[in-house]
Coordinates of C-alpha atoms and ligand atoms in Angstrom, one line a residue:
X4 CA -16.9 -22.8 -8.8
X5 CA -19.2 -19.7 -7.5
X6 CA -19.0 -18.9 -4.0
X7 CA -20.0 -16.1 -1.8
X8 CA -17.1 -13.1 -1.8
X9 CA -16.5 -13.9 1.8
X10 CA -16.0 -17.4 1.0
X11 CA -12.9 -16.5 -1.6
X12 CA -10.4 -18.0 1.2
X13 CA -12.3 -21.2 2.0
X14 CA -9.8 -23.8 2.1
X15 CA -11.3 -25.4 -0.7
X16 CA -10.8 -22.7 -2.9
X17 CA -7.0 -21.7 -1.9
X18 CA -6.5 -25.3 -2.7
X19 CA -7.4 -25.1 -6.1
X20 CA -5.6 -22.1 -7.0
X21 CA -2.5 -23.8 -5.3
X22 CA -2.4 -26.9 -7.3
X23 CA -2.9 -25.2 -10.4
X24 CA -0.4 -23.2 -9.5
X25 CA 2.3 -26.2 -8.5
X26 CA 1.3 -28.2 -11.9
X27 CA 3.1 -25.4 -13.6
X28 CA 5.6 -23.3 -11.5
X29 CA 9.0 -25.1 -11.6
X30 CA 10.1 -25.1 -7.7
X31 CA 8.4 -24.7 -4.4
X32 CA 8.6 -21.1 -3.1
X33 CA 10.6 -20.8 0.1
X34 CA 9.6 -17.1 0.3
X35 CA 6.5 -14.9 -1.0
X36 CA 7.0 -11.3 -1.6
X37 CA 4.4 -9.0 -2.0
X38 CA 5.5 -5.8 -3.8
X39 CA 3.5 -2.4 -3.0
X40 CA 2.6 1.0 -5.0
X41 CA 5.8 1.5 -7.7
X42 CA 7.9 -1.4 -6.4
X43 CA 6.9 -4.6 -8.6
X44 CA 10.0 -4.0 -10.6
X45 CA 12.1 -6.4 -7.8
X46 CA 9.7 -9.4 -9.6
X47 CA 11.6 -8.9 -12.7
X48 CA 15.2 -9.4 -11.2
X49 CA 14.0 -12.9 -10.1
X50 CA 16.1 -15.5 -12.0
X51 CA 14.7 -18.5 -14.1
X52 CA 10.9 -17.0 -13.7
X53 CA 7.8 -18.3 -14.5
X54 CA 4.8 -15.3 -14.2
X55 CA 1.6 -15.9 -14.5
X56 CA -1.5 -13.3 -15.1
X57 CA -3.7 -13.2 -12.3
X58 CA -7.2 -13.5 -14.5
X59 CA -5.5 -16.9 -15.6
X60 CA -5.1 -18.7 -12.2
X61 CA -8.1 -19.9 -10.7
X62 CA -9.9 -17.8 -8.6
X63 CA -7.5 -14.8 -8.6
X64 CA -9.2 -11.5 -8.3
X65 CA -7.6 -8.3 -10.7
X66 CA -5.2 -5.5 -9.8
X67 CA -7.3 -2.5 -10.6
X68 CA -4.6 0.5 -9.1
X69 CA -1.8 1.9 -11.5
X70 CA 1.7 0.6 -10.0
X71 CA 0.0 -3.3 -9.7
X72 CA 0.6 -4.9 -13.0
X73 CA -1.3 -8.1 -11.8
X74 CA 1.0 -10.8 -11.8
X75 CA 2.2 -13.9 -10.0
X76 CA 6.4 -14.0 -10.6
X77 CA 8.1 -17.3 -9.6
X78 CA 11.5 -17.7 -10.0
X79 CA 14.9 -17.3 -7.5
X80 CA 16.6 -13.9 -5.6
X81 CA 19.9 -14.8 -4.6
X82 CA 19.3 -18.9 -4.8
X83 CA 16.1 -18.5 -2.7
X84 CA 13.1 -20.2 -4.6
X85 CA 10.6 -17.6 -4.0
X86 CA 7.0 -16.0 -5.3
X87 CA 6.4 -12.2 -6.3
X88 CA 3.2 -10.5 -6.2
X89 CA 3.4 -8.0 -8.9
X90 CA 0.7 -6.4 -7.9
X91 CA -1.9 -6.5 -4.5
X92 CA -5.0 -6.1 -3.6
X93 CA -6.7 -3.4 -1.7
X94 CA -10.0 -3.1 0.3
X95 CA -10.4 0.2 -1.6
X96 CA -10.9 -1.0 -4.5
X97 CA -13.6 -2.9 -3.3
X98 CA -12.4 -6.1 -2.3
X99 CA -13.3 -8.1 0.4
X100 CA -10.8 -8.7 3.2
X101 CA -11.4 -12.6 2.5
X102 CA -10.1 -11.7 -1.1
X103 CA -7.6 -9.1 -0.5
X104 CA -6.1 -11.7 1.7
X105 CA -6.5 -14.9 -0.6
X106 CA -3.1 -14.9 -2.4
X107 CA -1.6 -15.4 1.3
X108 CA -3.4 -18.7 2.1
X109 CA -2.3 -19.9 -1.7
X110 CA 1.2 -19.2 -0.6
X111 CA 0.5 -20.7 2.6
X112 CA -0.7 -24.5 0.8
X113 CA 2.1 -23.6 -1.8
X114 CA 4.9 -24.0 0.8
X115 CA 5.9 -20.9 1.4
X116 CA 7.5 -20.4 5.3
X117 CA 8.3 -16.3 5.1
X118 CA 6.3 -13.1 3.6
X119 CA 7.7 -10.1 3.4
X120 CA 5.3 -7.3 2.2
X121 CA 6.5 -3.9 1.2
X122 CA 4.1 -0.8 0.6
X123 CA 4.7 2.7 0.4
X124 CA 3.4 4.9 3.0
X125 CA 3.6 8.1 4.6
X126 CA 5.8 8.9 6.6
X127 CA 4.1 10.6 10.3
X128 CA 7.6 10.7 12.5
X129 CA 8.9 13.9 12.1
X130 CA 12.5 12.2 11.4
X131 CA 11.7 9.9 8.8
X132 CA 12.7 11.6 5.3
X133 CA 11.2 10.7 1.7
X134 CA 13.2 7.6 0.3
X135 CA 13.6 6.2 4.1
X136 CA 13.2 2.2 4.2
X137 CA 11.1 2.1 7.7
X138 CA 11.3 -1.8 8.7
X139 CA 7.9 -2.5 10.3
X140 CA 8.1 -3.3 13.7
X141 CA 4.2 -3.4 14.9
X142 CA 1.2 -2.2 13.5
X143 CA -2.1 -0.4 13.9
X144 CA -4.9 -1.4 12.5
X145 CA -7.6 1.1 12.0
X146 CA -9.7 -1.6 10.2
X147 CA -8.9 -4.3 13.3
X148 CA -10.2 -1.5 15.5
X149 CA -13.2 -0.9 14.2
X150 CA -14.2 -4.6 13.7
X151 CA -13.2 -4.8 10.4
X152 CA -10.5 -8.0 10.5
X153 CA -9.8 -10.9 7.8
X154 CA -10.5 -13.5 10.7
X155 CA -13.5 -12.9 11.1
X156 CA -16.3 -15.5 10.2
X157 CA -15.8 -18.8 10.7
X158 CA -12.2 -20.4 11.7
X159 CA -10.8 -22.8 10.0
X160 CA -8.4 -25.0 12.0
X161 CA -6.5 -25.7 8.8
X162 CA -5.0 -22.6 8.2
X163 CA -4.7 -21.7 12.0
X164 CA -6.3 -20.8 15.0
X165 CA -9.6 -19.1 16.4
X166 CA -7.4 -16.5 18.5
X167 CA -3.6 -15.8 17.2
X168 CA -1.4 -13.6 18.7
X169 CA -0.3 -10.7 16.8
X170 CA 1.7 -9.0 19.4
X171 CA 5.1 -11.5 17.5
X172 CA 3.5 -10.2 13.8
X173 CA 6.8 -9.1 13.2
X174 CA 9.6 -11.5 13.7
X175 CA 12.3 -10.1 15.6
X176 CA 15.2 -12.8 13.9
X177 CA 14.0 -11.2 10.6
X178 CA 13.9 -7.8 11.5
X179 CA 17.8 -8.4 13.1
X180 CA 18.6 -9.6 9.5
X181 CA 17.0 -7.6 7.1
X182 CA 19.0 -4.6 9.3
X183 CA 22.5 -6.5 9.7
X184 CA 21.6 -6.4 5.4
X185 CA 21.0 -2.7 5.7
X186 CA 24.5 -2.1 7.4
X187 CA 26.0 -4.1 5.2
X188 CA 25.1 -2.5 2.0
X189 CA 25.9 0.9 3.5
X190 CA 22.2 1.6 3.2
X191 CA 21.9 3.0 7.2
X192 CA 21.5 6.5 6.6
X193 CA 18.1 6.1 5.2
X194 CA 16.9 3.0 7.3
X195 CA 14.4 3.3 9.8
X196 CA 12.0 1.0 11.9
X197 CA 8.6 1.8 13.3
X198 CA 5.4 1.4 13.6
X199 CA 2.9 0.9 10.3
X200 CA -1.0 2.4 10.7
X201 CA -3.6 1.2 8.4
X202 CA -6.2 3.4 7.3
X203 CA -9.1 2.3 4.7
X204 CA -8.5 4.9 1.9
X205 CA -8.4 5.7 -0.9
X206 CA -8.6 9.0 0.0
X207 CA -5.1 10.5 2.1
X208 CA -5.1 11.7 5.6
X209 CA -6.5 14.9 6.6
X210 CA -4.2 17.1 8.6
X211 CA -5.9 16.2 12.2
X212 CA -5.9 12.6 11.1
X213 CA -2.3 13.0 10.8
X214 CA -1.9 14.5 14.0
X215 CA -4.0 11.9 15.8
X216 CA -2.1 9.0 14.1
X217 CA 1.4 10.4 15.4
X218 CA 0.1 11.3 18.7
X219 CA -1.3 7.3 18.8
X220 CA 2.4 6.1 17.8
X221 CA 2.2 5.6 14.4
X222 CA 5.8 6.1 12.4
X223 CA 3.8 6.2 8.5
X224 CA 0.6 5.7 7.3
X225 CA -1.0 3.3 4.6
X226 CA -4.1 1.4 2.4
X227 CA -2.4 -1.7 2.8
X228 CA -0.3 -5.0 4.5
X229 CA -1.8 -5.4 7.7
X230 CA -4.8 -7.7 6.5
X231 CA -1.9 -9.7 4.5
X232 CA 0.2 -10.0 7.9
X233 CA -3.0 -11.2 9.5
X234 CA -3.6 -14.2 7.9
X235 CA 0.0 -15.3 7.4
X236 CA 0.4 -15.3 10.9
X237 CA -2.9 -17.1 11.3
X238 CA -1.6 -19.7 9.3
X239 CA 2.0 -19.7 10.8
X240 CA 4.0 -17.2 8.1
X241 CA 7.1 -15.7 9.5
X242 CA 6.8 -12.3 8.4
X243 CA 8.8 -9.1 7.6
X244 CA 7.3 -5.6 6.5
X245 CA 9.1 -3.5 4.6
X246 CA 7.9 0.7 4.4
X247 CA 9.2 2.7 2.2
X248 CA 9.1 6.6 3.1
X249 CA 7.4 7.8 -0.7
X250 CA 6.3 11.5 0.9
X251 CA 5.9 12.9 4.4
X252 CA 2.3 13.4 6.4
X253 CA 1.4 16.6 6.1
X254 CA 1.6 18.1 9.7
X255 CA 0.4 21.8 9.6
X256 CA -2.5 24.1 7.7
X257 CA 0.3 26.2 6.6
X258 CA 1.6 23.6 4.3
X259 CA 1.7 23.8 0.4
X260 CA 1.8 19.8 0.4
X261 CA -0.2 17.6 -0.9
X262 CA 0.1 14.0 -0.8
X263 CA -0.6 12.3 -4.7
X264 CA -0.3 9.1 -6.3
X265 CA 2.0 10.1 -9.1
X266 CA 4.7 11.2 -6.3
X267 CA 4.0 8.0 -4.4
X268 CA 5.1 6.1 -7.2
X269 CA 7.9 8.7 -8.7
X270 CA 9.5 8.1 -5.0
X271 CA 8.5 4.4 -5.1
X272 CA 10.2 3.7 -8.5
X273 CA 13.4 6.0 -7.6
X274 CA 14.5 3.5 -4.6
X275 CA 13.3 0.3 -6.4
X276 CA 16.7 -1.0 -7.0
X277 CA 17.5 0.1 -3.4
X278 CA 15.0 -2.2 -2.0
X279 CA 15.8 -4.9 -4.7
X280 CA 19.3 -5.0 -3.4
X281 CA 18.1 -5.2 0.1
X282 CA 16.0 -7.7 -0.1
X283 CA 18.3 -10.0 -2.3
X284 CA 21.1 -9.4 -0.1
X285 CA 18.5 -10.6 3.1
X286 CA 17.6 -13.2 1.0
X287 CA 21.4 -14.6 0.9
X288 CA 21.3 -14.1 4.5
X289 CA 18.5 -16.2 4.7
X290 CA 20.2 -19.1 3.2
X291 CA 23.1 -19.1 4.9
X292 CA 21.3 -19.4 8.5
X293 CA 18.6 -22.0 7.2
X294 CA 19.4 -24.1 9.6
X295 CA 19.4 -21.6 12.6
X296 CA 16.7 -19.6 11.6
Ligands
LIG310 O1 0.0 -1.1 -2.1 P1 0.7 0.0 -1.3 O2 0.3 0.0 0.1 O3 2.2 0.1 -1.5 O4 0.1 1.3 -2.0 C1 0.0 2.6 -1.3 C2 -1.3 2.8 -0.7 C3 -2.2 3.1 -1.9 O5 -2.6 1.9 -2.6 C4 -1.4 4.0 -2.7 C5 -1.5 5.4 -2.4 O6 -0.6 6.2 -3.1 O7 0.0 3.6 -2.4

């Protein structure tokens, strides 16, 4: 089918990736994950999976950044039926929000009642620490700011409607989990919550940039999630966020610092299993209170 790149999400199209995607995947997901920069290794822990290659499913765009292998991962985490993305897509690599978004409307006709997205970012408060896990409480949106939002265009009252609120993104019953998960895994000492800023990249932060972000509220900075949280609360989504700390801001002009992709993922890789064991323990959590939550 050829459609405009802004038309990617039309409902049309989400549905066909969707039902290609349920003739052949083995259970309904319950939860999607997407996994960010250095942390797609959680998709391979999934029991009885199914993966499929992004250029193979219908209208899927490509991973093009090192750390995204590009797949779809079904399979279960701690008896939840659930769907990883091993792999996302980012505006900077010249995606269209309507694309870099798509995979969440699939999930959305696939089933799927909770995202979680995780991303590596810097870290801007002064007391985070590389390695932190910095639940995402609220967000900033440099791209929402400037008039740059997913939503925009045309609504489509299937998916959700003209004006959602986004000051619930986060859900606080989630957030209450994923941390009574933290404490239970001994994992306190290097979990944090805060607040998540989107900037466009690809390039990093300049040092006043930093400063301004902090001084606006921002706990870390990132190229990602935020467009993904946008539309799955637009179409209903219960969402969690999920930072992790993979190098710190840099702050002053007197600094030897500078932030690189190859530390990103070296940090990223190094608390994979940390993460995998956080999530998979939520995800226990999840099917215990199933019928509270
Ligand atoms: O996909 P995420 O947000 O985890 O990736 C971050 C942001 C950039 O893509 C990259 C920069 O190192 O890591």
């Amino acid at each position: 089918m050829a459609y405009a790149e802004e038309d990617r999400n039309s409902y049309e199209v989400c549905k066909e990736a969707a039902d290609w995607l349920r003739a052949r995947a083995a259970r309904r997901p319950r939860i999607a994950i997407v996994c960010g920069s250095g942390l797609g290794a959680l998709a391979d822990v999934l029991d009885s999976r199914t993966a499929f290659l992004y250029e193979d499913i219908p209208h899927f765009p490509r991973s093009s950044v090192s750390g995204h292998v590009g797949r779809l991962v079904f399979g279960e985490l701690n008896g939840q039926p659930c769907v990883c993305m091993q792999g996302r897509f980012h505006s900077y690599e010249g995606h269209s929000l309507s694309t870099v978004t798509f995979p969440i409307r699939v999930f959305f006709l696939l089933g799927v009642e909770i995202l979680i997205v995780t991303n590596a970012a810097g870290g801007l408060n002064p007391h985070f620490q590389v390695g932190d896990i910095m639940f995402i409480r609220d967000h900033i949106s440099l791209f929402g700011l400037g008039g740059q939002n997913p939503l925009r265009g045309p609504n489509d009252e299937r998916f959700g409607v003209r004006f959602p609120c986004m000051s619930d993104a986060y859900e606080q019953d989630l957030l209450s989990l994923a941390m009574e998960s933290a404490q239970e895994l001994g994992f306190l000492s290097f979990t944090r919550e805060g607040v998540y800023c989107l900037q466009a990249g690809p390039s990093y932060e300049t040092i006043a940039e930093c400063r301004l972000l902090q001084a606006l509220g921002a706990d870390a900075v990132g190229m990602s999630s935020v467009p993904e949280v946008i539309v799955a609360r637009h179409c209903g989504l219960r969402v969690l966020g999920i930072s992790l700390i993979t190098n710190k801001a840099v702050m002053s002009y007197s600094s030897q610092e500078k932030a690189n992709h190859e530390e990103v993922l070296r940090v990223s890789v190094l608390r994979a299993e940390a993460l995998q064991k956080l999530i998979s323990h939520l995800l226990g959590k999840l099917g215990e209170s199933t019928n509270s939550l």
